[in-house]
mmCIF file of C-alpha atoms and ligand atoms in Angstrom:
data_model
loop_
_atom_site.group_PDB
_atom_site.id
_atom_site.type_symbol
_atom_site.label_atom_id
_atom_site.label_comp_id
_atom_site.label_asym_id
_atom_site.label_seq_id
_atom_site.Cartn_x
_atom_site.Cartn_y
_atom_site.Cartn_z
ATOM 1 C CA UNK A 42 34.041 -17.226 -41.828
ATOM 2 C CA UNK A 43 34.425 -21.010 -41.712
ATOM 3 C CA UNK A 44 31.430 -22.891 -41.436
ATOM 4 C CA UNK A 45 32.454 -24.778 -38.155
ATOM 5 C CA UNK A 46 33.315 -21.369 -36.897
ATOM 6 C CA UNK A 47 29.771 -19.910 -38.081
ATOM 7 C CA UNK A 48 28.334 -23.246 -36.426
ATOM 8 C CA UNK A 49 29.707 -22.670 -33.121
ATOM 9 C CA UNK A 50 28.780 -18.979 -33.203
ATOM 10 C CA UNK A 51 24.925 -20.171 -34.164
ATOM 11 C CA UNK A 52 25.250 -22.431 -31.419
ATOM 12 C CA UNK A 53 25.796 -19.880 -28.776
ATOM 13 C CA UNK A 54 23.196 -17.926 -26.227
ATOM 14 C CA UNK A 55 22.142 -14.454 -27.384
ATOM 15 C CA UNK A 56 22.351 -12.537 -24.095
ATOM 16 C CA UNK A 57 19.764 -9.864 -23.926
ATOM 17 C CA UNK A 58 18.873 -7.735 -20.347
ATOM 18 C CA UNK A 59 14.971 -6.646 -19.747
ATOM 19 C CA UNK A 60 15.356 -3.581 -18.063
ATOM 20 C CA UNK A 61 11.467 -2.630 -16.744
ATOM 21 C CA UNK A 62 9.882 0.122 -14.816
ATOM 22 C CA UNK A 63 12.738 2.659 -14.955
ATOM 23 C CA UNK A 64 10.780 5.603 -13.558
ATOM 24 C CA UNK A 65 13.274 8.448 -14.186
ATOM 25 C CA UNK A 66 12.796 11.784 -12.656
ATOM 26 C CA UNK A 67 15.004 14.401 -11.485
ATOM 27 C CA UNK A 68 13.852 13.545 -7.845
ATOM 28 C CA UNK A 69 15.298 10.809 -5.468
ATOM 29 C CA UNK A 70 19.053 11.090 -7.488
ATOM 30 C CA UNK A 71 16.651 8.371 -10.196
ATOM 31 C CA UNK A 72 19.072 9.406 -13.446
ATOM 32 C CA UNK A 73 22.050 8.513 -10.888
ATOM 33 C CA UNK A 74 20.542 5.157 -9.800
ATOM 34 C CA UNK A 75 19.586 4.637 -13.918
ATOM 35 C CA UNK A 76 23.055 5.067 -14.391
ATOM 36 C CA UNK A 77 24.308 2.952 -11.878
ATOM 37 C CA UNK A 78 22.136 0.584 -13.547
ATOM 38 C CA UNK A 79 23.645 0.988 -17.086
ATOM 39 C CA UNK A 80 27.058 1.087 -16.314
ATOM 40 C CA UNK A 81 26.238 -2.424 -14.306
ATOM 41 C CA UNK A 82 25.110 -4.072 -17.474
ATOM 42 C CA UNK A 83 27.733 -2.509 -19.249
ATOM 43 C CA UNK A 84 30.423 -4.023 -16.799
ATOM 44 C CA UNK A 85 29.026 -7.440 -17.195
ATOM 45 C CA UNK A 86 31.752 -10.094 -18.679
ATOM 46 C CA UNK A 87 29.509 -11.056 -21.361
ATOM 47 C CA UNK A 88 28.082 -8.115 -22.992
ATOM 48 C CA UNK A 89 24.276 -8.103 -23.636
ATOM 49 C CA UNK A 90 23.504 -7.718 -27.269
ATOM 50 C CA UNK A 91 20.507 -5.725 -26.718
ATOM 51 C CA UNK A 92 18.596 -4.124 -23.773
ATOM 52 C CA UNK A 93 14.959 -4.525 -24.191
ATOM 53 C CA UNK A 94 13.003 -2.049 -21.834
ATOM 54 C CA UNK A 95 9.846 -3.491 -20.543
ATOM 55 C CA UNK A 96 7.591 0.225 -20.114
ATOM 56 C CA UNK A 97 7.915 2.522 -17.582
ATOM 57 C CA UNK A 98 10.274 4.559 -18.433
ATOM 58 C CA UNK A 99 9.622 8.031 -16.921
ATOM 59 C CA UNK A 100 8.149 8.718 -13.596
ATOM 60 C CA UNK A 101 5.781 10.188 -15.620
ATOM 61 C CA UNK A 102 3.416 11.615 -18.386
ATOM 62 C CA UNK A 103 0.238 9.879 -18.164
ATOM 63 C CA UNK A 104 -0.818 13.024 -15.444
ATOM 64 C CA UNK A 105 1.915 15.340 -15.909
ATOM 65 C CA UNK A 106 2.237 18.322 -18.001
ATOM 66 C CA UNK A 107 4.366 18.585 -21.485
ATOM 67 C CA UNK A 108 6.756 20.719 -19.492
ATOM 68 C CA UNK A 109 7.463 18.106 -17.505
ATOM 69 C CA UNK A 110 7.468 15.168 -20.086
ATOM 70 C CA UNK A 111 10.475 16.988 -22.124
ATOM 71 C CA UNK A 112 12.221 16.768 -19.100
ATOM 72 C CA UNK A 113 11.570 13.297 -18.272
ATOM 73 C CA UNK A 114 12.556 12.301 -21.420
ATOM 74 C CA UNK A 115 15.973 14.663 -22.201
ATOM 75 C CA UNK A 116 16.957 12.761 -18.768
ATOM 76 C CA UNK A 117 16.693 9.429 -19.975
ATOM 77 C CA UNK A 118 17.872 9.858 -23.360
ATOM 78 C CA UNK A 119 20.926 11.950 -21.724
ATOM 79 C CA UNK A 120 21.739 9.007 -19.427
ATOM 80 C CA UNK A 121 21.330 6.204 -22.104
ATOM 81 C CA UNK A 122 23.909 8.121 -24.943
ATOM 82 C CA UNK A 123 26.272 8.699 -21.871
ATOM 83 C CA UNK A 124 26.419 5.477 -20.300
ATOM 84 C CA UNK A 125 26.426 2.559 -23.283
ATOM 85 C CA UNK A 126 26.050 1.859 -26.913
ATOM 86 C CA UNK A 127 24.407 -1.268 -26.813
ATOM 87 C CA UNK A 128 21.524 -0.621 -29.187
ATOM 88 C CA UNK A 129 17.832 -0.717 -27.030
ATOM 89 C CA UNK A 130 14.615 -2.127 -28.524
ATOM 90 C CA UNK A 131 11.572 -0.103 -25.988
ATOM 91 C CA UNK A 132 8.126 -1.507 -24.763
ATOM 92 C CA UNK A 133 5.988 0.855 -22.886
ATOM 93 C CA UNK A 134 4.560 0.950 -19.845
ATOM 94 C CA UNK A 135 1.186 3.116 -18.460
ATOM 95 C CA UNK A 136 3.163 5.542 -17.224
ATOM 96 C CA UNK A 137 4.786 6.507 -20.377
ATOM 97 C CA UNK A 138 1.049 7.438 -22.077
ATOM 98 C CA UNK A 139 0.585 11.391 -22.034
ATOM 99 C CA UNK A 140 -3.026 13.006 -21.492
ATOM 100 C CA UNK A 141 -4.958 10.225 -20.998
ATOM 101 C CA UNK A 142 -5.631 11.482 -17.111
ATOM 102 C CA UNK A 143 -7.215 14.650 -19.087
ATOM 103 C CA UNK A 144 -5.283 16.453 -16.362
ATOM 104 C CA UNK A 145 -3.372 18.110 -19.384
ATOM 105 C CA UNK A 146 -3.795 20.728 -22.081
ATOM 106 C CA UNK A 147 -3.803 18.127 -24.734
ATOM 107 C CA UNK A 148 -6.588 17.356 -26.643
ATOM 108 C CA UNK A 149 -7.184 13.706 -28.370
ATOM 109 C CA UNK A 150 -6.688 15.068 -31.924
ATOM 110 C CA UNK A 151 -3.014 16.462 -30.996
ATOM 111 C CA UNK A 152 -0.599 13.923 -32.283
ATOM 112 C CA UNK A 153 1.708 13.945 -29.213
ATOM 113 C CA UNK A 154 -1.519 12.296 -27.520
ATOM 114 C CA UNK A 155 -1.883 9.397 -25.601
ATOM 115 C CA UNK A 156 0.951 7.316 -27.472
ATOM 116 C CA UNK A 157 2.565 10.088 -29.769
ATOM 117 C CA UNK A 158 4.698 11.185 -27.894
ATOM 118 C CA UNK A 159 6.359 8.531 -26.315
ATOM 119 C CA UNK A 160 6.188 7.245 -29.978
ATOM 120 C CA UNK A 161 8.545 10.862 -30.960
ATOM 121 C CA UNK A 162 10.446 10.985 -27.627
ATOM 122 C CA UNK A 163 11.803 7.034 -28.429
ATOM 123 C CA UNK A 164 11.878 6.997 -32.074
ATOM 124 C CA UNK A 165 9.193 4.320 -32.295
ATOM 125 C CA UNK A 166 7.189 3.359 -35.469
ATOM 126 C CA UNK A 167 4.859 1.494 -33.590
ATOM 127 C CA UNK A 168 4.416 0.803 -29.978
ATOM 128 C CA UNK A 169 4.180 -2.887 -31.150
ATOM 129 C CA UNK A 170 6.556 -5.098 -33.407
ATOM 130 C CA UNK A 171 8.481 -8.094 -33.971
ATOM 131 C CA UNK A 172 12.222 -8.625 -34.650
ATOM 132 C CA UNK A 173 14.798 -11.727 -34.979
ATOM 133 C CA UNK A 174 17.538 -12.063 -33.093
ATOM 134 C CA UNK A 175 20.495 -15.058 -32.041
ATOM 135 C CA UNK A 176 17.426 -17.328 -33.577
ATOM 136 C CA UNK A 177 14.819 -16.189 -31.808
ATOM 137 C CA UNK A 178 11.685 -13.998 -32.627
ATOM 138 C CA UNK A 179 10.740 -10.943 -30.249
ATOM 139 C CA UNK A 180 7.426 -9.574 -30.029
ATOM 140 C CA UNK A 181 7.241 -6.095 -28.316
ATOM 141 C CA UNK A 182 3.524 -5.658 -27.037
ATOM 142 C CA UNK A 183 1.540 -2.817 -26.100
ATOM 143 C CA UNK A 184 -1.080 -3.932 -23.367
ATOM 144 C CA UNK A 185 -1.562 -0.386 -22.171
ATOM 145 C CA UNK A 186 -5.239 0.859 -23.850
ATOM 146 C CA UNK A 187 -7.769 2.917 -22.763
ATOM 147 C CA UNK A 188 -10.064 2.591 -20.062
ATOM 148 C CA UNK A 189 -13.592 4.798 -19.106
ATOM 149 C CA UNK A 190 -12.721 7.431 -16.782
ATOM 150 C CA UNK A 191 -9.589 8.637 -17.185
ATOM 151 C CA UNK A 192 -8.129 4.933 -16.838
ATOM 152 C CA UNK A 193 -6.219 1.963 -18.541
ATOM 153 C CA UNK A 194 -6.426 -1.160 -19.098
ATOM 154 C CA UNK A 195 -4.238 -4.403 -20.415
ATOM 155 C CA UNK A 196 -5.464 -6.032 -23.751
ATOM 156 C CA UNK A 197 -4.325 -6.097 -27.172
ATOM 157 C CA UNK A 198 -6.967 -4.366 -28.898
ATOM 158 C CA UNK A 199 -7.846 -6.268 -32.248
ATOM 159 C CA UNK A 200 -5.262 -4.697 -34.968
ATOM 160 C CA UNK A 201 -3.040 -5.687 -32.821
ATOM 161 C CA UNK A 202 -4.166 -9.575 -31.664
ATOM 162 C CA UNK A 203 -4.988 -10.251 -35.576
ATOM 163 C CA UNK A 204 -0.948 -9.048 -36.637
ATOM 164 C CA UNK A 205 0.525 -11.113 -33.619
ATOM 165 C CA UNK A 206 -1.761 -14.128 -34.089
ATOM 166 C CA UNK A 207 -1.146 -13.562 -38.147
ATOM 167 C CA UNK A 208 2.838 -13.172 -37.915
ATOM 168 C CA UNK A 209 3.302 -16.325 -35.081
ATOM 169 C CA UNK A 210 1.297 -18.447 -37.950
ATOM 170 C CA UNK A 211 3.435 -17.399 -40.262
ATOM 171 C CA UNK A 212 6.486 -17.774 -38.048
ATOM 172 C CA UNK A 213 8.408 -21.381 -38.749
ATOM 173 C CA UNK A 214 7.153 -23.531 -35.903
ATOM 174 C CA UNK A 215 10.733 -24.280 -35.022
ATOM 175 C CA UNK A 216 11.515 -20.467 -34.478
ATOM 176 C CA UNK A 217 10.953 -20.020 -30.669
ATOM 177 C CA UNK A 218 9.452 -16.544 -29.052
ATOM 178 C CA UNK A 219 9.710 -14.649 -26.490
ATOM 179 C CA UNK A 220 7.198 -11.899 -25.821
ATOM 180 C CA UNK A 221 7.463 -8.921 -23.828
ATOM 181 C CA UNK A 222 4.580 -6.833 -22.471
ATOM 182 C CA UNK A 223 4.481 -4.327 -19.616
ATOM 183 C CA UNK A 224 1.339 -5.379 -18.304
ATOM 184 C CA UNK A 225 1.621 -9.359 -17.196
ATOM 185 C CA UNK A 226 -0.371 -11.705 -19.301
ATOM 186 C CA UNK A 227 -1.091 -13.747 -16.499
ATOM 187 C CA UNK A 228 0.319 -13.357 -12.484
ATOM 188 C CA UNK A 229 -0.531 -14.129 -9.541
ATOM 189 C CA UNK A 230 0.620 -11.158 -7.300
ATOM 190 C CA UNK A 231 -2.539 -9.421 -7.324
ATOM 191 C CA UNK A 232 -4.529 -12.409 -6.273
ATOM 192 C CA UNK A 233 -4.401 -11.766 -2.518
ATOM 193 C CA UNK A 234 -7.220 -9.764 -1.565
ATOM 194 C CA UNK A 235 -10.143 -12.005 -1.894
ATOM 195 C CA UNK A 236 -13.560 -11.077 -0.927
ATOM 196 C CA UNK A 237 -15.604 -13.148 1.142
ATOM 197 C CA UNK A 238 -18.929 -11.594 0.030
ATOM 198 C CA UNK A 239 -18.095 -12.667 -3.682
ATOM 199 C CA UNK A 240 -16.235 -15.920 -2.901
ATOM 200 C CA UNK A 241 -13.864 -15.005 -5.451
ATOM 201 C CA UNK A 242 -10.606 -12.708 -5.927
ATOM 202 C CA UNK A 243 -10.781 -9.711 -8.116
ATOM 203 C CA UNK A 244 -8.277 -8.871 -10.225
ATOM 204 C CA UNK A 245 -8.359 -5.628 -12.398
ATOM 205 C CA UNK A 246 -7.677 -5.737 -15.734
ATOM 206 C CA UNK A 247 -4.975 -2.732 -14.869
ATOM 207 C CA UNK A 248 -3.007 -5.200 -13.465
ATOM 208 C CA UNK A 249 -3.146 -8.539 -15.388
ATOM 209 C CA UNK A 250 -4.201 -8.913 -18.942
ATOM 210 C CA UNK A 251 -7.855 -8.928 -20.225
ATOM 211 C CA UNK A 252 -9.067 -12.304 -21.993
ATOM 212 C CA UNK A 253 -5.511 -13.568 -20.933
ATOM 213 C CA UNK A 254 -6.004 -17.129 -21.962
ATOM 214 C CA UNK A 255 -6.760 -16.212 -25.740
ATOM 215 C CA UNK A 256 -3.548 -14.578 -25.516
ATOM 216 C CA UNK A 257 -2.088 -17.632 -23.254
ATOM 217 C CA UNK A 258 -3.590 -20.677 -25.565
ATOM 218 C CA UNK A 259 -2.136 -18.875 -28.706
ATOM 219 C CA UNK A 260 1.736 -18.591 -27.334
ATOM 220 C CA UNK A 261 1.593 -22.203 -26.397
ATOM 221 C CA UNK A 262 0.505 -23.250 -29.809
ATOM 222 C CA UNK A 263 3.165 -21.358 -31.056
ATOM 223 C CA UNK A 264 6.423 -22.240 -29.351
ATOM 224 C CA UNK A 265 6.692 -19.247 -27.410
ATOM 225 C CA UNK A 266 8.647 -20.002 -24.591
ATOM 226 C CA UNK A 267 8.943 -16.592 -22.666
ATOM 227 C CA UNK A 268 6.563 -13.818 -21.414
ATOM 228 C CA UNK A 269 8.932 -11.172 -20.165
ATOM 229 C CA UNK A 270 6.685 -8.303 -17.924
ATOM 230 C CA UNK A 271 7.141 -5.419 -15.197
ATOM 231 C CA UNK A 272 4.389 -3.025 -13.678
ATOM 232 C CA UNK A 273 4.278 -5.003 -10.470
ATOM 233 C CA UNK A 274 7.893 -4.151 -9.705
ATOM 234 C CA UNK A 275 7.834 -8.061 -8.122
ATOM 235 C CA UNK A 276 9.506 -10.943 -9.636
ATOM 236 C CA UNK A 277 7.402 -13.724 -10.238
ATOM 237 C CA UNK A 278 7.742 -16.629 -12.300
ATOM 238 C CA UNK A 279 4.857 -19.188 -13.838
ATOM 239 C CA UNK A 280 5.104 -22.285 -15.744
ATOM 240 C CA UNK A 281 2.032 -22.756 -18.091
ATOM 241 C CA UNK A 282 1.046 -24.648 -20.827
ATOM 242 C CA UNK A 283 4.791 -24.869 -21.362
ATOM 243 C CA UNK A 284 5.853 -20.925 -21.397
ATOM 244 C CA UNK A 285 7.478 -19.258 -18.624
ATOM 245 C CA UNK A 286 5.909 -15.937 -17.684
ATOM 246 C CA UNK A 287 8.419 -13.695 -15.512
ATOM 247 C CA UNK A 288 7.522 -10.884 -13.805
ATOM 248 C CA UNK A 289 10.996 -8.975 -14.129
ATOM 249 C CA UNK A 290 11.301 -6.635 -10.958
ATOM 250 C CA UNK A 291 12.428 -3.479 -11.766
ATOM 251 C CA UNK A 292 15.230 -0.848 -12.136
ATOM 252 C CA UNK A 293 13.551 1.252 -9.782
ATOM 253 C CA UNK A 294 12.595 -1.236 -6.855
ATOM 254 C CA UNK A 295 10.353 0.348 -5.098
ATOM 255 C CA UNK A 296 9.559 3.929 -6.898
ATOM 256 C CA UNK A 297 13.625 5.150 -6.240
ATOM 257 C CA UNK A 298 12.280 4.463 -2.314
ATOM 258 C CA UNK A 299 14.047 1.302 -1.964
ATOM 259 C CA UNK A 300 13.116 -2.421 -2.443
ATOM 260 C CA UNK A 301 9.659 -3.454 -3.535
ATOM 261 C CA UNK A 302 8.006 -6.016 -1.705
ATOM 262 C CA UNK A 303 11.456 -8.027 -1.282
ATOM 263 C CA UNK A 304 12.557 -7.105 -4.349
ATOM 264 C CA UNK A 305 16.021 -5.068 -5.024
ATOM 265 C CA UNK A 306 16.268 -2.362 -7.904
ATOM 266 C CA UNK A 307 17.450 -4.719 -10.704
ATOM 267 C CA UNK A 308 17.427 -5.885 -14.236
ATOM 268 C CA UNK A 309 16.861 -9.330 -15.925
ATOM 269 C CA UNK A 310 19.441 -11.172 -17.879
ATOM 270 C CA UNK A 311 18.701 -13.382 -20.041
ATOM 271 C CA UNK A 312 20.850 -16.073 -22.338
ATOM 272 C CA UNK A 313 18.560 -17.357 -25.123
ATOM 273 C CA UNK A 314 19.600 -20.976 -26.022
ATOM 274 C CA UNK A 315 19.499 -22.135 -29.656
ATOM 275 C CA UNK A 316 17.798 -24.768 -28.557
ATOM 276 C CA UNK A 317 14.505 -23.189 -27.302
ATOM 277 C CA UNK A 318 15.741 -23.238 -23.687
ATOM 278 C CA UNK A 319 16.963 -20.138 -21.594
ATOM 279 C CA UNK A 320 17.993 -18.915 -18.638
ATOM 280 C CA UNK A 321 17.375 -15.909 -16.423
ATOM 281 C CA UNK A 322 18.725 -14.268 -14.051
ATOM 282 C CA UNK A 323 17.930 -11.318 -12.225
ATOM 283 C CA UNK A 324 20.844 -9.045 -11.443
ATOM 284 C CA UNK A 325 21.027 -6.486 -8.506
ATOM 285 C CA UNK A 326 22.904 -3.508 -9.372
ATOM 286 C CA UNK A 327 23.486 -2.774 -5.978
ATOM 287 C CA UNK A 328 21.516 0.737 -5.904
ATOM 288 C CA UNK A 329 20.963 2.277 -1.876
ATOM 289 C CA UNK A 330 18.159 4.826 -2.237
ATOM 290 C CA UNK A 331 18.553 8.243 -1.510
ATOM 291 C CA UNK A 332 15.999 9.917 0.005
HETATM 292 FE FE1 FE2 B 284 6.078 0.819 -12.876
#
């Protein structure tokens, strides 16, 4: 290729879409409406290059049976190989963690545990990694750990802070990031329920990351521009300490029932400049519940 033909090509967007908190399940026609979804981003003039999930994919393992998970799971991989080609990079979400509600027959020594078999089911390595793409580094997080009784919780537990904080050191400073978690690093959605006893809000760490400013101080240091997210099924969007943290809707709305909080079942699309800049977009697919 020529090299002002190679320089015009480097000097395009890389289009990616952040597809989040899927939820499929045989109920509410969910594989139809994923689908729908598919074939939207499919249709789309520009082709995304990539679909990046952003957790939640089945509605779901973390208290359901195995039974039930291989059928969750032949579902989604049935509608992905029918519908596109365009290759998918997964984060995962809570509800994508099997046993951890010890409502199962599966013990913590079974492999398939907790993140196994999500881990089998997707063809993941790790439930965390990095990647380069169209100039740009990806980091694929897993904020879903465990919490006492029966719960979770959102924090990178240390193996995992030490390799991120290790591989954005290592990254050339000019390289810009974008991170993608399924729990947000930082949001405000949850902060309306203050209490007047405590003079203070409360928000869990289920629903916005644990010791989120260690996380928050070390993507600004490192040119990480965007903090992709879901598990609110709300789109939000913060400027801080120069990254943008979006809160990316989701495919589902509102659990298949319709729109969440004003939000239509949709994905995010997103044009990474070569510059460092982006934009996004949130696209409604134009799903009408069935229920
Ligand atoms: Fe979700």
């Amino acid at each position: 290729m020529p090299s002002l033909a190679r320089a015009e090509e480097a000097a395009q967007p890389f289009r990616f879409a952040h597809l989040t908190d899927i939820h499929v399940q045989p109920e509410l026609s969910a594989g139809e409406g994923f689908r729908k979804c598919l074939a939207s981003v499919n249709a789309l003039e520009k082709r995304p290059e990539v679909i990046v999930t952003g957790g939640d994919m089945v509605m779901d393992i973390f208290a359901h049976n195995r039974q039930r998970a291989d059928q969750l799971f032949s579902l989604y991989g049935d509608v992905v190989k029918g519908e596109t080609d365009i290759p998918f990079r997964s984060c995962i979400g809570n509800h994508d963690v099997f046993g951890w509600s010890h409502r199962q027959d599966v013990k913590p020594e079974d492999a398939e545990f907790g993140k196994g078999l999500v881990c089998e089911k997707l063809g993941l390595e790790k439930t965390y990694y990095a990647f380069d793409q169209g100039g740009w580094r990806f980091y694929i997080l897993d904020d879903i750990q465990m919490a006492p009784n029966n719960r979770y919780q959102a924090y990178l537990e240390e193996e995992q802070f030490e390799w991120l904080k290790k591989d954005l050191e290592e990254k050339p400073a000019e390289t810009p990031a974008v991170v993608v978690s399924h729990i947000p690093i930082y949001t405000v959605s949850t902060f309306d329920n203050g209490r007047e006893e405590d003079l203070a809000y409360r928000v869990g760490f289920s629903a916005m990351c644990r010791e989120a400013a260690k996380l928050g101080n070390l993507f600004s240091k490192h040119n990480v521009k965007l903090a992709l997210s879901g598990h609110h099924h709300i789109l939000e969007r913060i400027e801080f300490q120069g990254v943008t943290y979006i809160c990316g809707g989701a495919v589902s709305g509102g659990w298949w029932r319709g729109p969440h909080r004003g939000v239509q079942e949709g994905f995010g699309l997103v044009d990474l400049n070569p510059n460092g800049t982006f934009d996004y977009e949130y696209v409604d697919y134009g799903w009408t519940p069935v229920t």
